[in-house]
mmCIF file of C-alpha atoms in Angstrom:
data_model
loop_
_atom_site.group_PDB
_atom_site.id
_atom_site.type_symbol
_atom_site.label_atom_id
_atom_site.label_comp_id
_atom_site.label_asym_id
_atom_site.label_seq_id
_atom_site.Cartn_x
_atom_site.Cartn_y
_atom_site.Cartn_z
ATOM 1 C CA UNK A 192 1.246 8.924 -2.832
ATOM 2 C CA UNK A 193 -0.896 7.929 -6.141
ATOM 3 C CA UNK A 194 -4.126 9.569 -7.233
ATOM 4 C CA UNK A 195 -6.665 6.384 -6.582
ATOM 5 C CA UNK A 196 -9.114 5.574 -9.593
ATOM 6 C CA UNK A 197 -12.361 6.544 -10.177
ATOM 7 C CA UNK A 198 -15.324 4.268 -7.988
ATOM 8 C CA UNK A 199 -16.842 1.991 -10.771
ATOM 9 C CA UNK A 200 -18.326 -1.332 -8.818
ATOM 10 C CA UNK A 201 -19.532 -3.345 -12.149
ATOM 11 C CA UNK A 202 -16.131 -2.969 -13.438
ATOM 12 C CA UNK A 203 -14.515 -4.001 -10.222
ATOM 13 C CA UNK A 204 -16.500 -7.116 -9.806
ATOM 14 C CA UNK A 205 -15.285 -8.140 -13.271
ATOM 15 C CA UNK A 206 -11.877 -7.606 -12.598
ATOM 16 C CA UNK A 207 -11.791 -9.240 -9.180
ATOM 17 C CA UNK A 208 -13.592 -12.421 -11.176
ATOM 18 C CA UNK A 209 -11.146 -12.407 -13.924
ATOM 19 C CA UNK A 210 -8.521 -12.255 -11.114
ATOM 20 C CA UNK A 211 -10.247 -15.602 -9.298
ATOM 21 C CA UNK A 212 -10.721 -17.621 -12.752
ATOM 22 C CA UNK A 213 -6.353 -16.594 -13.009
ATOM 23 C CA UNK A 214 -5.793 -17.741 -9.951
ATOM 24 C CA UNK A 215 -7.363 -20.768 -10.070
ATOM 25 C CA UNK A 216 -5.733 -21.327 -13.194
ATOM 26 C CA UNK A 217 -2.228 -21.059 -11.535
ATOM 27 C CA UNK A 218 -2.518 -23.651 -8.845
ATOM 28 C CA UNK A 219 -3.896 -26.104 -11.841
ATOM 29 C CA UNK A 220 -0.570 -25.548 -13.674
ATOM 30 C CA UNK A 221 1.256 -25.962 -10.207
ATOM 31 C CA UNK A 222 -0.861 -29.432 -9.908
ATOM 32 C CA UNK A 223 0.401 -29.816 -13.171
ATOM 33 C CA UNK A 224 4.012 -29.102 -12.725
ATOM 34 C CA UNK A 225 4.100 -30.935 -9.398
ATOM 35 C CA UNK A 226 2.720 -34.124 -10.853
ATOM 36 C CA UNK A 227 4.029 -36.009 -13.451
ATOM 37 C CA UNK A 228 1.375 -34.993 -16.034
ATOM 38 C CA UNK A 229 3.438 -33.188 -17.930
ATOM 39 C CA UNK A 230 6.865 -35.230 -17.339
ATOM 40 C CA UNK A 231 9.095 -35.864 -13.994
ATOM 41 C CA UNK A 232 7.438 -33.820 -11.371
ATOM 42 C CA UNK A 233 9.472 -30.560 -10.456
ATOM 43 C CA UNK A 234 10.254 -29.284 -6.624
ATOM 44 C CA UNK A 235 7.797 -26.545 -5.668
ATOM 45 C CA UNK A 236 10.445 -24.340 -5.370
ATOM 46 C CA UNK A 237 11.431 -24.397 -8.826
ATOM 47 C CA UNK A 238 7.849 -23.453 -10.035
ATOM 48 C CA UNK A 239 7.261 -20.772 -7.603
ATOM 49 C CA UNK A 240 10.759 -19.729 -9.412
ATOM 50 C CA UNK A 241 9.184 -20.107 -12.609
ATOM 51 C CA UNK A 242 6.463 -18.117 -11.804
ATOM 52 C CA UNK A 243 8.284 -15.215 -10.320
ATOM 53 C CA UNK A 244 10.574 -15.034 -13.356
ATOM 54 C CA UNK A 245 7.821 -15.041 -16.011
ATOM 55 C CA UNK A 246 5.445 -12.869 -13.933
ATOM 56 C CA UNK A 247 8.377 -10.281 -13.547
ATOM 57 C CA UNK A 248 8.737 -10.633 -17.399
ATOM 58 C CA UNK A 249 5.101 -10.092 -17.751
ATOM 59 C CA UNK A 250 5.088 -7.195 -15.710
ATOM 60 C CA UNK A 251 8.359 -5.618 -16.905
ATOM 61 C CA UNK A 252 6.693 -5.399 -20.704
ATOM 62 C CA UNK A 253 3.961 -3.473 -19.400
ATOM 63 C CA UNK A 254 6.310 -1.234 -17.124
ATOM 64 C CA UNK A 255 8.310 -0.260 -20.523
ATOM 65 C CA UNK A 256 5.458 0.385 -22.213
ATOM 66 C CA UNK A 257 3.011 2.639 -19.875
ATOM 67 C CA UNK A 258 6.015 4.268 -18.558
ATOM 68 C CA UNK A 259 4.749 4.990 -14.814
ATOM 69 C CA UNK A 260 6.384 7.471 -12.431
ATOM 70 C CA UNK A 261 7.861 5.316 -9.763
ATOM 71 C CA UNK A 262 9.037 6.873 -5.996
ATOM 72 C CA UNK A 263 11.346 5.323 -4.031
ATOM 73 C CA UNK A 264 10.112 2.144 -2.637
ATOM 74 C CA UNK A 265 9.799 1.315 1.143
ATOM 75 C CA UNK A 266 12.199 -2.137 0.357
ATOM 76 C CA UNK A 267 11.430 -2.876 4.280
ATOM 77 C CA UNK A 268 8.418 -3.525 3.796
ATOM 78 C CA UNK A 269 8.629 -4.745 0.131
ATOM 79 C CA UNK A 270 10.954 -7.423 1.534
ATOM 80 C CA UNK A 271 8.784 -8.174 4.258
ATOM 81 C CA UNK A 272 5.829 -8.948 1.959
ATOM 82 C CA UNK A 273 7.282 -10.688 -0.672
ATOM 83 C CA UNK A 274 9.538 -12.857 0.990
ATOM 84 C CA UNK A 275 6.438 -13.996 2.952
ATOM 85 C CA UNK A 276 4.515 -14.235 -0.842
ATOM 86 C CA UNK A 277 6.953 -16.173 -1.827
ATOM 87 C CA UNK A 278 6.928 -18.892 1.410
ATOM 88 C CA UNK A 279 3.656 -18.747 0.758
ATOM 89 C CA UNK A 280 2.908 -19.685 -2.679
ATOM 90 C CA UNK A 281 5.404 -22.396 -2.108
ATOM 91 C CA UNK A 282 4.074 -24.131 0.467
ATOM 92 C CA UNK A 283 0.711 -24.033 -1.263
ATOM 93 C CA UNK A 284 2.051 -25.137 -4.872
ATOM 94 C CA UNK A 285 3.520 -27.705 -2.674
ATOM 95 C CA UNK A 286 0.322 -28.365 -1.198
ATOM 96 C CA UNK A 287 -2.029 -29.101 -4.752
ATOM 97 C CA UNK A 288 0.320 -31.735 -5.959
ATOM 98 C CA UNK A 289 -1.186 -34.094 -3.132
ATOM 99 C CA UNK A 290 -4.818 -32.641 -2.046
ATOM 100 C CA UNK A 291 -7.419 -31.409 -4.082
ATOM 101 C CA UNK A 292 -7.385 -28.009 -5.903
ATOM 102 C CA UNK A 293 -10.563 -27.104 -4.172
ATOM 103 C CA UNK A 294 -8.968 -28.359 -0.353
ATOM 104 C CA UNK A 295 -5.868 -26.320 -0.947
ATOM 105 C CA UNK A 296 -7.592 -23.115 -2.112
ATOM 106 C CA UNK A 297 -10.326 -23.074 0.979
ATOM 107 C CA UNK A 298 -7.824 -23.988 3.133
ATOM 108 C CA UNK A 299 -5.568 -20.708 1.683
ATOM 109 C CA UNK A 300 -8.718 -18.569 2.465
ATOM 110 C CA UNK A 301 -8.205 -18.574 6.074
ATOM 111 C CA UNK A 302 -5.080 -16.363 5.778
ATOM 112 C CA UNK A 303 -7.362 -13.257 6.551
ATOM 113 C CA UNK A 304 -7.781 -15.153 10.355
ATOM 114 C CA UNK A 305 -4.036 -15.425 10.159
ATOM 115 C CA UNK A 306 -3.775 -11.578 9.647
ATOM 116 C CA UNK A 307 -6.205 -10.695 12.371
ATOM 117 C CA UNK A 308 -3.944 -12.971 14.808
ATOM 118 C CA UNK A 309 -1.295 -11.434 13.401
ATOM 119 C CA UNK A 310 -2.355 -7.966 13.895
ATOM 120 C CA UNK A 311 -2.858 -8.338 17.436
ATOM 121 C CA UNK A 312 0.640 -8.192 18.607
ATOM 122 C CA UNK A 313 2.367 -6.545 15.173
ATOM 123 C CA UNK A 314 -0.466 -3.787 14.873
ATOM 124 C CA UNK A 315 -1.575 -3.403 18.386
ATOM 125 C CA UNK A 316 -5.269 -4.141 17.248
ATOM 126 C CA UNK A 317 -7.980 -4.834 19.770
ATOM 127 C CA UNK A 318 -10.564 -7.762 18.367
ATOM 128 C CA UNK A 319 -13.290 -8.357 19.435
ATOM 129 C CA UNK A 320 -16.629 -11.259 19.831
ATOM 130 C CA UNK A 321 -17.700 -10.757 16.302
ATOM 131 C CA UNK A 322 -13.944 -10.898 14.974
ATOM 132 C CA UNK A 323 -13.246 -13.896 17.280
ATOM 133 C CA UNK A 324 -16.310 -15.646 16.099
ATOM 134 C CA UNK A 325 -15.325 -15.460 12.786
ATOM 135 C CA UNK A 326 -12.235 -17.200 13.052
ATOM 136 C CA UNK A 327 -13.484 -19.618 15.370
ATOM 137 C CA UNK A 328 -15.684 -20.590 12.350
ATOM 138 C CA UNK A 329 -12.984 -20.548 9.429
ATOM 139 C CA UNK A 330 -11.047 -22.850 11.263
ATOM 140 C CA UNK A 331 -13.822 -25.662 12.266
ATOM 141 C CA UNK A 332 -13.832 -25.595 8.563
ATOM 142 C CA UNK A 333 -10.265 -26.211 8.185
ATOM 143 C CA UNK A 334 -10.722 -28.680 10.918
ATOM 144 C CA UNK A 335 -13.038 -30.755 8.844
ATOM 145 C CA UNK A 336 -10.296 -30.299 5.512
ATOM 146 C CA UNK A 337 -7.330 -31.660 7.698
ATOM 147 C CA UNK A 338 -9.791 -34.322 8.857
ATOM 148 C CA UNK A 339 -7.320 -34.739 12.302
ATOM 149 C CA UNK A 340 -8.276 -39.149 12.559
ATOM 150 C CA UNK A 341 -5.472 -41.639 11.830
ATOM 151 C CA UNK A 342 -7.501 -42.644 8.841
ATOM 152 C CA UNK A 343 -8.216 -39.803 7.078
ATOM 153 C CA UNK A 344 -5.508 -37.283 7.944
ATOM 154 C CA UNK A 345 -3.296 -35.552 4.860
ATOM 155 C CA UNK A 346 0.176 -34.273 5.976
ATOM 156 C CA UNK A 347 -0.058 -32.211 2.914
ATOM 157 C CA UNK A 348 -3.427 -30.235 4.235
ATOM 158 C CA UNK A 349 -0.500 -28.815 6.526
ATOM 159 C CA UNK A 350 1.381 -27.291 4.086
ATOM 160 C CA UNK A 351 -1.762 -25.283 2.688
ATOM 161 C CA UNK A 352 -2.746 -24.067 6.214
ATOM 162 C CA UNK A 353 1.210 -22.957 6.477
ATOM 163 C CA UNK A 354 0.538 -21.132 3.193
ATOM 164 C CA UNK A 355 -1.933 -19.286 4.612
ATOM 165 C CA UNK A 356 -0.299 -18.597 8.321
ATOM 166 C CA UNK A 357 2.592 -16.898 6.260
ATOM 167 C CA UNK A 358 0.054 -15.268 3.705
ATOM 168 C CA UNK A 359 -1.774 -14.027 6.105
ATOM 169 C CA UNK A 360 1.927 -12.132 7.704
ATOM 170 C CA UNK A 361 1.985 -10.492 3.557
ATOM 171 C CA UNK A 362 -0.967 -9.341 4.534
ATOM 172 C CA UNK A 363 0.389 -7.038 7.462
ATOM 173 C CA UNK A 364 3.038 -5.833 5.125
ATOM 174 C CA UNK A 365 0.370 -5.238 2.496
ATOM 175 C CA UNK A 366 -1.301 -3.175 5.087
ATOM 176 C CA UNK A 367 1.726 -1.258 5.286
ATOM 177 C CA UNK A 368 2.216 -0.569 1.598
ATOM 178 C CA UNK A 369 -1.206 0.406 1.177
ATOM 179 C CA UNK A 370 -1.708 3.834 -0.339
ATOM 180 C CA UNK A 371 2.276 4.559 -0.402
ATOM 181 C CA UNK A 372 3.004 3.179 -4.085
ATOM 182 C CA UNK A 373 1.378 2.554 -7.400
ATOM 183 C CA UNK A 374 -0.570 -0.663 -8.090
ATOM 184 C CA UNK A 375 2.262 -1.234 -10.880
ATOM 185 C CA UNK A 376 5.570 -0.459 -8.871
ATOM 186 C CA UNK A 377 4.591 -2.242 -6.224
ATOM 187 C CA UNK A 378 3.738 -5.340 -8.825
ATOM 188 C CA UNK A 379 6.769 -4.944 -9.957
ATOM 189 C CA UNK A 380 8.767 -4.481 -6.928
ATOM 190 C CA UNK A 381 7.398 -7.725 -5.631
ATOM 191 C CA UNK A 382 8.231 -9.750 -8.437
ATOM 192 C CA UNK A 383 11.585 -8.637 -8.982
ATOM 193 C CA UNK A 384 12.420 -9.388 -5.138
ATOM 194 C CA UNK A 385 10.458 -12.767 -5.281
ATOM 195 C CA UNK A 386 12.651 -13.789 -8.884
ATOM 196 C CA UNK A 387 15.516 -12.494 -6.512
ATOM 197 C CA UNK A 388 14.636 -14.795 -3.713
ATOM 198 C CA UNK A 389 12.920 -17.376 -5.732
ATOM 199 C CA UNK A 390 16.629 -17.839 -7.632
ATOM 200 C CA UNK A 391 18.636 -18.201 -4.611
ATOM 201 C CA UNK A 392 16.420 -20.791 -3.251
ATOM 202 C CA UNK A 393 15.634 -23.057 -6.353
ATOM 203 C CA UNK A 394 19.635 -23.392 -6.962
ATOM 204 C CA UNK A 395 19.865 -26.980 -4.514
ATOM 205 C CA UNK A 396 16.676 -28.401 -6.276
ATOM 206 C CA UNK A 397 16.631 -27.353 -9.759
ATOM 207 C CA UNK A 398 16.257 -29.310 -12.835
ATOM 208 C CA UNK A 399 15.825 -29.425 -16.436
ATOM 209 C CA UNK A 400 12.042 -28.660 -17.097
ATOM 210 C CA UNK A 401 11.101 -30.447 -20.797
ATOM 211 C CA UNK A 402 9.178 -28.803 -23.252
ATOM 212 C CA UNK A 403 5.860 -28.774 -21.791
ATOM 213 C CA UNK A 404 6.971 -27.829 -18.392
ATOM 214 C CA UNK A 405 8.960 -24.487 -19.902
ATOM 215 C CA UNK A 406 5.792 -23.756 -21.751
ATOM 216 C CA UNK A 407 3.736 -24.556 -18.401
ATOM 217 C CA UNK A 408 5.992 -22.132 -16.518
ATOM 218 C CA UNK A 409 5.522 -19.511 -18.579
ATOM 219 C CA UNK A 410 1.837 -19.711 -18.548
ATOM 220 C CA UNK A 411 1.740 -19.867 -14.887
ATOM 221 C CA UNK A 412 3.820 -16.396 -14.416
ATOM 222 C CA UNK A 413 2.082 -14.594 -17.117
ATOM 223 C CA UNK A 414 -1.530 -15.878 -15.355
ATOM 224 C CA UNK A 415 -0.522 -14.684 -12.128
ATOM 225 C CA UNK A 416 0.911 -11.350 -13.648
ATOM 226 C CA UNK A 417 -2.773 -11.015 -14.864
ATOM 227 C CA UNK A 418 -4.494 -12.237 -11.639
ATOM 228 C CA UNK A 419 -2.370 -9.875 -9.464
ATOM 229 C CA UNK A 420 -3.191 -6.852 -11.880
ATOM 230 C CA UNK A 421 -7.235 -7.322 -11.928
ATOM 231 C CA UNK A 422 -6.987 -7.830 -8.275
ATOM 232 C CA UNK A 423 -5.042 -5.013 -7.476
ATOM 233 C CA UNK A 424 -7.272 -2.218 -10.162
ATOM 234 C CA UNK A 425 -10.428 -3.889 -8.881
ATOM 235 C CA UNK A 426 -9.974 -3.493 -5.142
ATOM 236 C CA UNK A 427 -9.280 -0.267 -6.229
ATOM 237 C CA UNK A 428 -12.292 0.644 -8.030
ATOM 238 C CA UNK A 429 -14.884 -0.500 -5.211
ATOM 239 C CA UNK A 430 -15.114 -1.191 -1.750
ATOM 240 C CA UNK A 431 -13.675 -3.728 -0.059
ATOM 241 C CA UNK A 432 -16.722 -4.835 1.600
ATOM 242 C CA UNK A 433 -18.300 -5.098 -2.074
ATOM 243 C CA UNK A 434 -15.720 -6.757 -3.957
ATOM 244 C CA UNK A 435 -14.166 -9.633 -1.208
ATOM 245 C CA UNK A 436 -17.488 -11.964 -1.806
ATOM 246 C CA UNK A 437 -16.420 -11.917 -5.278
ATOM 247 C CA UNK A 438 -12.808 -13.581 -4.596
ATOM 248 C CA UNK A 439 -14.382 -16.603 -3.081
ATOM 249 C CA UNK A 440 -15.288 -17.651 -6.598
ATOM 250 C CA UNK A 441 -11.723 -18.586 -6.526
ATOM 251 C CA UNK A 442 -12.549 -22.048 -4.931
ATOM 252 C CA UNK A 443 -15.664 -22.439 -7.733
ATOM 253 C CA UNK A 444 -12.845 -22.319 -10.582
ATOM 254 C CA UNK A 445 -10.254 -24.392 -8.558
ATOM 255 C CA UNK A 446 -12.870 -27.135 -8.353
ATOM 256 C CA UNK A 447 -14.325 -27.000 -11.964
ATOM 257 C CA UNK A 448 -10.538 -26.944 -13.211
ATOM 258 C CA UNK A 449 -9.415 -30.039 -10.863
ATOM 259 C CA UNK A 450 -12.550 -32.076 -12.580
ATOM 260 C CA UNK A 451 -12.170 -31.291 -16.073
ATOM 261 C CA UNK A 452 -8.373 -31.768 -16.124
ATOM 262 C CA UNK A 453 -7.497 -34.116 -13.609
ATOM 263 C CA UNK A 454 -11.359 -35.989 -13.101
ATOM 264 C CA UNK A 455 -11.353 -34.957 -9.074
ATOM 265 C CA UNK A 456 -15.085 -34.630 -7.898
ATOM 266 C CA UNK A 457 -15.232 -32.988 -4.422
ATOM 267 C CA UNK A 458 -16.159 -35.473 -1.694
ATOM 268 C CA UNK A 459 -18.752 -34.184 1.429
ATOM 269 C CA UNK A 460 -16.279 -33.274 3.555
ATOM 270 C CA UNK A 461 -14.321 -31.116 1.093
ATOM 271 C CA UNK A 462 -17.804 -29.665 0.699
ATOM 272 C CA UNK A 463 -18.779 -28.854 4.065
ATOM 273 C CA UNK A 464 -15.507 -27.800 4.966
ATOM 274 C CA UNK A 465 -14.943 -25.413 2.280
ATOM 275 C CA UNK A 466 -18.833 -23.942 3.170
ATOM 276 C CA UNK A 467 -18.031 -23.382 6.590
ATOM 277 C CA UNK A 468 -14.577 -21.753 5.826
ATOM 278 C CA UNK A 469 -16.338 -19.394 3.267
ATOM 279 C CA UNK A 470 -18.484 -18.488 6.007
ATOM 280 C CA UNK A 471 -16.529 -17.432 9.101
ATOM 281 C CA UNK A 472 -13.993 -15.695 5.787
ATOM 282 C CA UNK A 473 -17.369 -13.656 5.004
ATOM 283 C CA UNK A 474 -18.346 -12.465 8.714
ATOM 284 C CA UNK A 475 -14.457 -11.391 9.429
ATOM 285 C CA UNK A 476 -14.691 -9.665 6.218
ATOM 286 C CA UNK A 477 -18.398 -7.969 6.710
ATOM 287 C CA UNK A 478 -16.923 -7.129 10.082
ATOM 288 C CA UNK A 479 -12.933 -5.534 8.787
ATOM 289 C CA UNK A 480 -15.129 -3.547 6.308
ATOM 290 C CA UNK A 481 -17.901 -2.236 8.603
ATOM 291 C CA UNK A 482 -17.940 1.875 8.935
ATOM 292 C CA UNK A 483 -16.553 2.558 12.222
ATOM 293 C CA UNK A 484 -18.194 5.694 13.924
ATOM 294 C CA UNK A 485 -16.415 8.590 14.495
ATOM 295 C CA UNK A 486 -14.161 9.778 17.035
ATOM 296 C CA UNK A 487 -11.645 7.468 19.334
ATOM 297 C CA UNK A 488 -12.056 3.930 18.321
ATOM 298 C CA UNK A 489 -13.921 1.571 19.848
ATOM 299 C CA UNK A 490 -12.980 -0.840 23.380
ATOM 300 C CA UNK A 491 -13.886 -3.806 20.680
ATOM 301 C CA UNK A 492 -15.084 -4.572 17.549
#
């Protein structure tokens, strides 16, 4: 066990927006690497690679120079969690090189409905109207986003709602982990199993990344190295019922960035389906966070 940080909410809404305007930043430089804007597009395997490597390079520097006491890891669960990280920041770098920054990320946001599925039959929770309700309403949203008519339906909106399915599995294991390990070992835990796995995977599809892309790469590790760290020491500074309105500025930064770099504007229905995401996201997470009274819990919640 780890001695949690002092409570200090102002500092842990920073961090968690510093964290959002990161990882924004890393599904424009998957856009990026998935497109041809900065030369032949490359397999979304190979940059989830990319950014496993550099993160874990990131990460490593700051490992050698704090010098933390690590315990033995639980690799179960480590495994568990990152292999599912890694599926799903695959899928959904797969996903931005065809839809919208600002589709993919609100469609991502619904892997907290995923985990409250999921949590049924892995962590014998009971839910109840309220929880229901809430992820009745995240996925009308996601509805509208896959817009499900022979005209307007994207294929790729399927591979961000798989991102968040399998996301929202890490987030079981991340359950698990929670409070067993330091934020920093279990950082770097993950990223040295996700280079593991990342490597192994990218070997059928890789290629030669030029110039740009290398440099792209290693911007897009070192970003999410940062992200993962100010979202990891905010949620640890505040309440999670405080600090989780915060991360939906995510989808604010994913839409500025996909206008000024690539000249997307968001249409209505990106709009409305996004809102309506953010919503039912808000109530499940008002509703997780809620003080439960004391004493055997609750029929339903």
């Amino acid at each position: 066990m780890h001695s949690a940080p002092s409570q200090n909410p102002a500092l842990a809404a920073s961090l968690i927006l510093a964290a959002t305007t990161f990882i924004a930043a890393t599904t424009l430089l998957a856009k990026a690497l998935g497109t041809d804007a900065l030369g032949a597009p490359l397999h979304p395997m190979q940059i989830s690679q990319g950014r496993f490597m550099f993160a874990f390079f990131g990460i490593s520097a700051a490992v050698l120079a704090l010098r933390p006491r690590f315990q033995r890891p639980h690799w179960g669960f480590h495994i568990g969690r990152t292999s599912c990280g890694w599926a799903g920041i695959t899928l959904l770098f797969a996903s931005v090189a065809h839809i919208p920054l600002a589709e993919a990320t609100a469609i991502s946001f619904l892997n907290p409905v995923f985990a409250m599925l999921l949590a049924i039959p892995l962590l014998g929770e009971r839910v109840g109207p309220w929880r229901w309700g809430a992820a009745a309403i995240a996925m009308a949203g996601a509805l509208i986003l896959l817009r499900p008519t022979p005209a307007g339906f994207q294929p790729a909106a399927l591979l961000a709602l798989g991102a968040a399915a399998v996301m929202g599995l890490e987030l079981i294991f991340i359950k698990k982990l929670s409070g067993r390990e330091g934020p920093l070992q279990v950082l770097w835990v993950n990223n040295l199993l996700g280079l593991l796995i990342a490597s192994c995977a990218v070997l059928p599809v890789w290629q030669m990344p030029s110039a740009a892309q290398w440099a792209a790469l290693a911007a897009l590790g070192l970003v999410m190295a940062c992200a993962q760290a100010c979202f990891i020491n905010g949620m640890a500074r505040a309440d999670a019922s405080f600090v989780a309105p915060f991360s939906y500025a995510t989808l604010v930064f994913a839409a500025v960035y996909d206008f000024a770099v690539f000249g997307v504007v968001p249409g209505w229905v990106t709009v409305l389906g996004a809102a309506i995401i953010l919503v039912g996201a808000a109530v499940l997470a008002w509703r997780e966070t809620r003080p439960r009274p004391a004493g055997p819990p609750p029929a339903s919640v």
